[in-house]
mmCIF file of C-alpha atoms in Angstrom:
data_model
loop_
_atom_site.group_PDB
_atom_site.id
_atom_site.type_symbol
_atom_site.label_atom_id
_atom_site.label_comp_id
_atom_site.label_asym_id
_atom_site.label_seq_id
_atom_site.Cartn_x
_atom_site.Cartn_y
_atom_site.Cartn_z
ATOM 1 C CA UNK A 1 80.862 -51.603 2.407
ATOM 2 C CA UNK A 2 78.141 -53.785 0.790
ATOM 3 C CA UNK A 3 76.302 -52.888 -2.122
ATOM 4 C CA UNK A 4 73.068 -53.780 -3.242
ATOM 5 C CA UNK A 5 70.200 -53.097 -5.580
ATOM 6 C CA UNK A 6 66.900 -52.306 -4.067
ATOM 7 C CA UNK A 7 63.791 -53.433 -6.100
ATOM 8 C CA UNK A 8 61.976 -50.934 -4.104
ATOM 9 C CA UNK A 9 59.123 -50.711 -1.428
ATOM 10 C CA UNK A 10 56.537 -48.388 0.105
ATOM 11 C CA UNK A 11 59.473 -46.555 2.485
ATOM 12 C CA UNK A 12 62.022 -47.050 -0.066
ATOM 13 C CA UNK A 13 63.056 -45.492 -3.551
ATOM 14 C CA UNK A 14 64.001 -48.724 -5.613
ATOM 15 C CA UNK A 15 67.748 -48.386 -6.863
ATOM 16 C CA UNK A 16 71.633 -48.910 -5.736
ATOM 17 C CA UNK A 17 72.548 -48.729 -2.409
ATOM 18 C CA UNK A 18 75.682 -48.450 0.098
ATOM 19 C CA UNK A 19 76.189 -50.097 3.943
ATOM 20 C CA UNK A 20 78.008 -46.742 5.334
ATOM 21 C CA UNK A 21 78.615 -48.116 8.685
ATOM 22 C CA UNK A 22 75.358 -46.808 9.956
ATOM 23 C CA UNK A 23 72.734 -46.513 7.518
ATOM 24 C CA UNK A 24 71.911 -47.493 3.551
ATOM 25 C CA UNK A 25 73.158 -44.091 1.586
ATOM 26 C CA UNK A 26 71.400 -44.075 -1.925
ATOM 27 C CA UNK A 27 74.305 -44.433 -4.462
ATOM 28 C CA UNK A 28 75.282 -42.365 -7.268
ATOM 29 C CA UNK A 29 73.120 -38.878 -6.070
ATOM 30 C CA UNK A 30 74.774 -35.874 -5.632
ATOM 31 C CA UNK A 31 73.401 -34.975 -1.888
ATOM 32 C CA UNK A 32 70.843 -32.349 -2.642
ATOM 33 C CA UNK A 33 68.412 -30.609 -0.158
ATOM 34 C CA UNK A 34 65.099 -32.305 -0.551
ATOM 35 C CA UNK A 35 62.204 -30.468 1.294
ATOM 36 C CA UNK A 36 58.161 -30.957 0.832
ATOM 37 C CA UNK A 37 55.690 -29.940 2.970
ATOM 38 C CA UNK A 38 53.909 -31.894 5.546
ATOM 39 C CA UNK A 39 49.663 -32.544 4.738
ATOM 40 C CA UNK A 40 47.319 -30.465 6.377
ATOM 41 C CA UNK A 41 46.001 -31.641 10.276
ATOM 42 C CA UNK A 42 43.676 -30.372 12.243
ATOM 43 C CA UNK A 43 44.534 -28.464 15.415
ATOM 44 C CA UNK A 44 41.789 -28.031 17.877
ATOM 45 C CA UNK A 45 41.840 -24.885 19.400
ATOM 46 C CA UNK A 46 39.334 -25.697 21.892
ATOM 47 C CA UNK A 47 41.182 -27.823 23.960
ATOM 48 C CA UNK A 48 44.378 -28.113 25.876
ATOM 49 C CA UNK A 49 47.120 -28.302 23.783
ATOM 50 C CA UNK A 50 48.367 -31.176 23.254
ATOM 51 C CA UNK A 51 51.929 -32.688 21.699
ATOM 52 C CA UNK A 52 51.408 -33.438 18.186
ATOM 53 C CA UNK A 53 53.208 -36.126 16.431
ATOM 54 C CA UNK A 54 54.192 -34.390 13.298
ATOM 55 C CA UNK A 55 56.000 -38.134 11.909
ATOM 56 C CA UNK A 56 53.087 -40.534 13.149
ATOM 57 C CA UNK A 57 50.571 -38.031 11.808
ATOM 58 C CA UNK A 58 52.003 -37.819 8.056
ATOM 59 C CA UNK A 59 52.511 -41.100 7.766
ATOM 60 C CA UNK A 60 49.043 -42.087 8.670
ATOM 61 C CA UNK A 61 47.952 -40.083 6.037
ATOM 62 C CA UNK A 62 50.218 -41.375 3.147
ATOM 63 C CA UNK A 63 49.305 -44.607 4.163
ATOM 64 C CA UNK A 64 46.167 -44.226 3.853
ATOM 65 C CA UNK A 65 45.022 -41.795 1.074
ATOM 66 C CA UNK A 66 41.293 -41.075 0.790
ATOM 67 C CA UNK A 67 41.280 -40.963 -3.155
ATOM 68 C CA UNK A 68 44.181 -41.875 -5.736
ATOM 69 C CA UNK A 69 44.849 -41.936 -9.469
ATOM 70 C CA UNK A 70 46.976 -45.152 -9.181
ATOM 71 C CA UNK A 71 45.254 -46.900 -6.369
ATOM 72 C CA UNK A 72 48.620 -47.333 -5.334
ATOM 73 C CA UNK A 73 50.620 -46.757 -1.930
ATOM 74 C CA UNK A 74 52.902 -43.024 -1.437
ATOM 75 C CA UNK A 75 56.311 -43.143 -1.078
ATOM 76 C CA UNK A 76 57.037 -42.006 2.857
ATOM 77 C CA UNK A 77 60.021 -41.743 5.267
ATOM 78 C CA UNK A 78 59.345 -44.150 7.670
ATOM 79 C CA UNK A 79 61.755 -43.744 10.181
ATOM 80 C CA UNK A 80 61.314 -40.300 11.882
ATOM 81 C CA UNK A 81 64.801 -39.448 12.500
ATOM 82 C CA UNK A 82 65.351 -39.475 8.714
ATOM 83 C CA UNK A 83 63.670 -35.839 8.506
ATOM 84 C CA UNK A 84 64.386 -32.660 9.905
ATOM 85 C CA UNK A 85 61.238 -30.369 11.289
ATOM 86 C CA UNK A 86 60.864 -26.691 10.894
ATOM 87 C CA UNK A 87 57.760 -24.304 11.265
ATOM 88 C CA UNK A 88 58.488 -21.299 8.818
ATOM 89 C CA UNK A 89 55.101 -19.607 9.936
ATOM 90 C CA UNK A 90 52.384 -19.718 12.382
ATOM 91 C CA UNK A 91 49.345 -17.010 13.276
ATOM 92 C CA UNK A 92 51.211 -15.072 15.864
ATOM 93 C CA UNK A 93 47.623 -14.175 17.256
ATOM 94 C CA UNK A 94 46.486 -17.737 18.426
ATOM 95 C CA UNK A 95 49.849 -19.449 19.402
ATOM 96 C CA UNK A 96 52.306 -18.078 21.876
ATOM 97 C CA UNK A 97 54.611 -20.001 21.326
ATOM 98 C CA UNK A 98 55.469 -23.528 18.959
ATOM 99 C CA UNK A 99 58.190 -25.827 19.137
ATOM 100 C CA UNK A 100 59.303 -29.244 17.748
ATOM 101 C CA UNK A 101 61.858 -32.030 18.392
ATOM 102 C CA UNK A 102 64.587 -33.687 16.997
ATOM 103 C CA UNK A 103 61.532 -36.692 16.213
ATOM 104 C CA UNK A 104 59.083 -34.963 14.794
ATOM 105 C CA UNK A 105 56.963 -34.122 18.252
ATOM 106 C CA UNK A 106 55.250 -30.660 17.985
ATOM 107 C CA UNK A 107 54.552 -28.389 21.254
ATOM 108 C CA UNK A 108 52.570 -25.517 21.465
ATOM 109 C CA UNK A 109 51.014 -22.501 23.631
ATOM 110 C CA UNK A 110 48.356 -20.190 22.769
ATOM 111 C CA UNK A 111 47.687 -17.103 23.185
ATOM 112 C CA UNK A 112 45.192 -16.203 26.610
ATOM 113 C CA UNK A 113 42.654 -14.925 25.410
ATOM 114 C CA UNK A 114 42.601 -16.180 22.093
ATOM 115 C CA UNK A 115 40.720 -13.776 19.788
ATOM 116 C CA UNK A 116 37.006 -13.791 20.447
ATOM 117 C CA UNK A 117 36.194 -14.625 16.514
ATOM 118 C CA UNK A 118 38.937 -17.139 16.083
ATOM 119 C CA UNK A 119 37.668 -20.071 14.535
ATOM 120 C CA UNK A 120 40.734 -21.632 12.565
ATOM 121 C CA UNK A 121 44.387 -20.935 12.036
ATOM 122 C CA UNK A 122 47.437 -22.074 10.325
ATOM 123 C CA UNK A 123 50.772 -23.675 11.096
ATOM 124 C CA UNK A 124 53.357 -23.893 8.153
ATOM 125 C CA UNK A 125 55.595 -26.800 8.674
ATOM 126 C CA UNK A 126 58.381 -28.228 6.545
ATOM 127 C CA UNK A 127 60.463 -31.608 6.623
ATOM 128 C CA UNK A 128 63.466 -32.066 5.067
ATOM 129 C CA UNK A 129 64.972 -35.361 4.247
ATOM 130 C CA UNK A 130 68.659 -35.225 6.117
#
């Protein structure tokens, strides 16, 4: 395979790295699970749901970052089929039910009626970098 050094960019950690065949493997690392959780969005209960882009949606926001300390760019995955999706936790009075894709693509149902005083709610939603 080839090998090369990678002086690093906004979608990529800067170090050694390894053709496999298929994709550049970072050398050297033991393969550990790396996990962080995605930035808050807003889900508007008052309208139809609607598929959410869970990928497009974090990287528009690490793109562009309304304040920083460095002024500098955030390190993001940018193709979507480098992450895995889970939702560890949602309010199991507003949605029925939630799903999400092999790319990142959220789906949801909620409840009928929703709860008279609902006014916000909460979705917990991991990625994990495969």
């Amino acid at each position: 395979g080839l090998t090369v050094y990678n002086i690093g960019t906004t979608s990529v950690e800067a170090g050694i790295y390894v053709w496999d065949g298929a994709k550049w493997q970072k050398a050297g690392l033991k393969k550990e699970i790396k996990f962080f959780y995605m930035p808050s969005i807003k889900i508007d209960l008052s309208q139809a749901p609607q598929p959410i882009n869970l990928h497009a949606r974090y990287t528009h926001q690490l793109q562009n970052p309304k304040a920083s300390s460095t002024g500098g760019s955030i390190h993001y995955y940018v193709d979507s089929t480098d992450l895995d999706y889970y939702i560890t936790d949602y309010d199991l009075d507003i949605f029925a039910t939630v799903n999400v894709d092999v790319n990142g693509v959220m789906t949801y149902t909620l409840k009928n009626p929703l709860p008279a005083d609902v006014c916000c709610s909460f979705i917990n939603i991991v990625f994990v970098v495969k």
